[in-house]
Structure formats: structure tokens, C-alpha cells
Amino acid sequence: MKYSKSIIIFSFLALTSVIACKSKKAAATNVDNAETKACSEKVTFETLQPLLAKDCTTSGCHDESKKHMNFKVYAQLKSFGERGEIKAHVLEIKNMPPQKKLTGEELRQFRCWIEGGMLEK
């Protein structure tokens, strides 16, 4: 009887692990689909302003307190984009913003802005 309980418990844990892994993979696929969706609309610095205000240009991050990293200023954000730092940190490493994970749609907006030539307006 003891042996049977062990098999049942092991089977339950194994099944739970498989289900959890599939759920995480499905969620990751949904994010990736949004992130890699084609850029059908023009994304500009102005378009990105609400996202930047919410996640980047908050106090002490990329605001007026950072002399050359103030992303409220188009030229400074574009400079980081041209050097590949936005692509690296936001789209590839995904360590920005540090306290929050961006959604697939938010990542797509940054990618479309870069691919569209990093336009201001």
C-alpha cells in the first residue's frame, strides 16, 4: 500500500509539472506573437511617449536628473537607439525597465520605432 501511495504522489507531481510547463510555454508564445507581429502602423517618438512616461521617464530613471539619458528628449532616446542600446536592453536582454517586464505589444512598439527609422513625429 505504501508503495502505491508513492507512485500516485509521484505521478501527480509529474503531471502537474508537465501541465505547468505547457501553460508557461503557451503564455510565452502569446507574448512572442505580439512582439514579432508585423509593423503595420507608424510608431514615432510621440507615439512612444505614454509608454516612456509610464515605464522609463519616471523619477530617477531616464528623466531630467540624467544629463545624457533623459528619454523625455527625442535626441537622447534616438542616440541610444542608434547605438543599439535600446535594441539590446529592451528587446534582446529585456532588462529595461528593471522593475517590470514589458508586454509583447510594448516590445513590438519599440521594435517598430527602431525599424521605422526612429522618427520623432
PDB file of C-alpha atoms in Angstrom:
ATOM      1  CA  MET A   1       0.000   0.000   0.000  1.00  0.00           C
ATOM      2  CA  LYS A   2       2.838   2.409   0.880  1.00  0.00           C
ATOM      3  CA  TYR A   3       4.438   1.744  -2.496  1.00  0.00           C
ATOM      4  CA  SER A   4       1.151   2.567  -4.275  1.00  0.00           C
ATOM      5  CA  LYS A   5       0.838   5.929  -2.482  1.00  0.00           C
ATOM      6  CA  SER A   6       4.359   6.849  -3.564  1.00  0.00           C
ATOM      7  CA  ILE A   7       3.557   6.036  -7.191  1.00  0.00           C
ATOM      8  CA  ILE A   8       0.332   8.067  -7.042  1.00  0.00           C
ATOM      9  CA  ILE A   9       2.087  11.068  -5.468  1.00  0.00           C
ATOM     10  CA  PHE A  10       4.966  10.895  -7.967  1.00  0.00           C
ATOM     11  CA  SER A  11       2.532  10.619 -10.880  1.00  0.00           C
ATOM     12  CA  PHE A  12       0.536  13.586  -9.610  1.00  0.00           C
ATOM     13  CA  LEU A  13       3.671  15.739  -9.261  1.00  0.00           C
ATOM     14  CA  ALA A  14       4.933  14.736 -12.692  1.00  0.00           C
ATOM     15  CA  LEU A  15       1.582  15.523 -14.309  1.00  0.00           C
ATOM     16  CA  THR A  16       1.385  18.870 -12.502  1.00  0.00           C
ATOM     17  CA  SER A  17       4.875  19.777 -13.728  1.00  0.00           C
ATOM     18  CA  VAL A  18       4.030  18.917 -17.330  1.00  0.00           C
ATOM     19  CA  ILE A  19       0.831  20.990 -17.213  1.00  0.00           C
ATOM     20  CA  ALA A  20       2.657  23.952 -15.643  1.00  0.00           C
ATOM     21  CA  CYS A  21       5.381  23.851 -18.302  1.00  0.00           C
ATOM     22  CA  LYS A  22       2.843  23.757 -21.136  1.00  0.00           C
ATOM     23  CA  SER A  23       0.946  26.708 -19.614  1.00  0.00           C
ATOM     24  CA  LYS A  24       4.143  28.783 -19.361  1.00  0.00           C
ATOM     25  CA  LYS A  25       5.102  27.883 -22.927  1.00  0.00           C
ATOM     26  CA  ALA A  26       1.652  28.887 -24.217  1.00  0.00           C
ATOM     27  CA  ALA A  27       1.845  32.217 -22.378  1.00  0.00           C
ATOM     28  CA  ALA A  28       5.350  32.854 -23.754  1.00  0.00           C
ATOM     29  CA  THR A  29       4.141  32.055 -27.268  1.00  0.00           C
ATOM     30  CA  ASN A  30       1.334  34.614 -26.968  1.00  0.00           C
ATOM     31  CA  VAL A  31       3.814  37.317 -25.899  1.00  0.00           C
ATOM     32  CA  ASP A  32       6.195  36.364 -28.693  1.00  0.00           C
ATOM     33  CA  ASN A  33       3.375  36.542 -31.252  1.00  0.00           C
ATOM     34  CA  ALA A  34       2.501  40.100 -30.221  1.00  0.00           C
ATOM     35  CA  GLU A  35       6.157  41.055 -30.035  1.00  0.00           C
ATOM     36  CA  THR A  36       7.003  39.770 -33.512  1.00  0.00           C
ATOM     37  CA  LYS A  37       3.802  40.943 -35.198  1.00  0.00           C
ATOM     38  CA  ALA A  38       4.470  42.992 -38.318  1.00  0.00           C
ATOM     39  CA  CYS A  39       4.748  46.759 -38.001  1.00  0.00           C
ATOM     40  CA  SER A  40       1.668  47.961 -39.814  1.00  0.00           C
ATOM     41  CA  GLU A  41       1.435  51.435 -38.290  1.00  0.00           C
ATOM     42  CA  LYS A  42       3.989  54.204 -37.999  1.00  0.00           C
ATOM     43  CA  VAL A  43       5.500  54.359 -34.495  1.00  0.00           C
ATOM     44  CA  THR A  44       7.146  57.651 -33.594  1.00  0.00           C
ATOM     45  CA  PHE A  45       8.744  59.200 -30.518  1.00  0.00           C
ATOM     46  CA  GLU A  46       5.378  60.894 -29.916  1.00  0.00           C
ATOM     47  CA  THR A  47       3.649  57.508 -30.125  1.00  0.00           C
ATOM     48  CA  LEU A  48       6.064  56.097 -27.533  1.00  0.00           C
ATOM     49  CA  GLN A  49       5.543  58.964 -25.064  1.00  0.00           C
ATOM     50  CA  PRO A  50       2.814  57.279 -22.963  1.00  0.00           C
ATOM     51  CA  LEU A  51       4.883  54.096 -22.690  1.00  0.00           C
ATOM     52  CA  LEU A  52       8.059  56.034 -21.883  1.00  0.00           C
ATOM     53  CA  ALA A  53       6.218  58.119 -19.275  1.00  0.00           C
ATOM     54  CA  LYS A  54       4.813  55.013 -17.630  1.00  0.00           C
ATOM     55  CA  ASP A  55       7.946  52.844 -17.592  1.00  0.00           C
ATOM     56  CA  CYS A  56      11.096  54.839 -18.445  1.00  0.00           C
ATOM     57  CA  THR A  57      10.972  58.540 -17.681  1.00  0.00           C
ATOM     58  CA  THR A  58       9.947  58.126 -14.069  1.00  0.00           C
ATOM     59  CA  SER A  59      11.814  59.921 -11.287  1.00  0.00           C
ATOM     60  CA  GLY A  60      15.446  58.919 -11.142  1.00  0.00           C
ATOM     61  CA  CYS A  61      15.409  56.718 -14.217  1.00  0.00           C
ATOM     62  CA  HIS A  62      15.532  58.331 -17.678  1.00  0.00           C
ATOM     63  CA  ASP A  63      14.324  61.795 -16.687  1.00  0.00           C
ATOM     64  CA  GLU A  64      15.780  65.281 -16.229  1.00  0.00           C
ATOM     65  CA  SER A  65      18.075  64.003 -13.450  1.00  0.00           C
ATOM     66  CA  LYS A  66      20.096  62.068 -16.064  1.00  0.00           C
ATOM     67  CA  LYS A  67      22.093  64.538 -18.132  1.00  0.00           C
ATOM     68  CA  HIS A  68      22.557  62.351 -21.241  1.00  0.00           C
ATOM     69  CA  MET A  69      19.890  59.728 -20.572  1.00  0.00           C
ATOM     70  CA  ASN A  70      16.733  61.852 -20.449  1.00  0.00           C
ATOM     71  CA  PHE A  71      14.285  59.947 -22.628  1.00  0.00           C
ATOM     72  CA  LYS A  72      11.824  62.825 -22.480  1.00  0.00           C
ATOM     73  CA  VAL A  73      14.173  64.370 -25.057  1.00  0.00           C
ATOM     74  CA  TYR A  74      13.890  62.852 -28.532  1.00  0.00           C
ATOM     75  CA  ALA A  75      17.558  63.338 -29.463  1.00  0.00           C
ATOM     76  CA  GLN A  76      18.739  61.447 -26.391  1.00  0.00           C
ATOM     77  CA  LEU A  77      16.422  58.472 -26.931  1.00  0.00           C
ATOM     78  CA  LYS A  78      17.350  58.396 -30.616  1.00  0.00           C
ATOM     79  CA  SER A  79      21.047  58.444 -29.713  1.00  0.00           C
ATOM     80  CA  PHE A  80      20.562  55.319 -27.586  1.00  0.00           C
ATOM     81  CA  GLY A  81      18.578  53.765 -30.425  1.00  0.00           C
ATOM     82  CA  GLU A  82      21.286  54.492 -32.985  1.00  0.00           C
ATOM     83  CA  ARG A  83      23.945  52.938 -30.747  1.00  0.00           C
ATOM     84  CA  GLY A  84      21.846  49.781 -30.479  1.00  0.00           C
ATOM     85  CA  GLU A  85      21.335  50.128 -26.745  1.00  0.00           C
ATOM     86  CA  ILE A  86      17.540  50.160 -26.872  1.00  0.00           C
ATOM     87  CA  LYS A  87      17.515  47.082 -29.082  1.00  0.00           C
ATOM     88  CA  ALA A  88      19.961  45.318 -26.761  1.00  0.00           C
ATOM     89  CA  HIS A  89      18.452  46.236 -23.396  1.00  0.00           C
ATOM     90  CA  VAL A  90      14.754  46.469 -24.230  1.00  0.00           C
ATOM     91  CA  LEU A  91      14.305  43.894 -26.996  1.00  0.00           C
ATOM     92  CA  GLU A  92      17.054  41.314 -26.539  1.00  0.00           C
ATOM     93  CA  ILE A  93      18.285  41.209 -22.931  1.00  0.00           C
ATOM     94  CA  LYS A  94      14.924  42.584 -21.735  1.00  0.00           C
ATOM     95  CA  ASN A  95      16.399  44.123 -18.599  1.00  0.00           C
ATOM     96  CA  MET A  96      14.752  47.510 -19.134  1.00  0.00           C
ATOM     97  CA  PRO A  97      12.718  48.604 -17.382  1.00  0.00           C
ATOM     98  CA  PRO A  98      14.318  46.782 -14.466  1.00  0.00           C
ATOM     99  CA  GLN A  99      11.233  46.581 -12.230  1.00  0.00           C
ATOM    100  CA  LYS A 100       8.722  45.469 -14.861  1.00  0.00           C
ATOM    101  CA  LYS A 101       8.504  43.140 -17.820  1.00  0.00           C
ATOM    102  CA  LEU A 102       7.128  44.834 -20.929  1.00  0.00           C
ATOM    103  CA  THR A 103       4.244  43.203 -22.770  1.00  0.00           C
ATOM    104  CA  GLY A 104       4.647  41.805 -26.259  1.00  0.00           C
ATOM    105  CA  GLU A 105       2.770  44.809 -27.638  1.00  0.00           C
ATOM    106  CA  GLU A 106       5.057  47.262 -25.819  1.00  0.00           C
ATOM    107  CA  LEU A 107       8.129  45.430 -27.117  1.00  0.00           C
ATOM    108  CA  ARG A 108       6.656  45.493 -30.623  1.00  0.00           C
ATOM    109  CA  GLN A 109       6.229  49.271 -30.382  1.00  0.00           C
ATOM    110  CA  PHE A 110       9.920  49.743 -29.564  1.00  0.00           C
ATOM    111  CA  ARG A 111      10.918  47.357 -32.384  1.00  0.00           C
ATOM    112  CA  CYS A 112       8.655  49.151 -34.862  1.00  0.00           C
ATOM    113  CA  TRP A 113      10.052  52.529 -33.800  1.00  0.00           C
ATOM    114  CA  ILE A 114      13.596  51.304 -34.448  1.00  0.00           C
ATOM    115  CA  GLU A 115      12.740  49.553 -37.722  1.00  0.00           C
ATOM    116  CA  GLY A 116      10.750  52.590 -38.874  1.00  0.00           C
ATOM    117  CA  GLY A 117      13.791  54.860 -38.625  1.00  0.00           C
ATOM    118  CA  MET A 118      13.345  56.199 -35.058  1.00  0.00           C
ATOM    119  CA  LEU A 119      11.136  59.074 -36.201  1.00  0.00           C
ATOM    120  CA  GLU A 120      10.215  61.959 -33.927  1.00  0.00           C
ATOM    121  CA  LYS A 121       6.789  62.741 -35.431  1.00  0.00           C
TER     122      LYS A 121
END
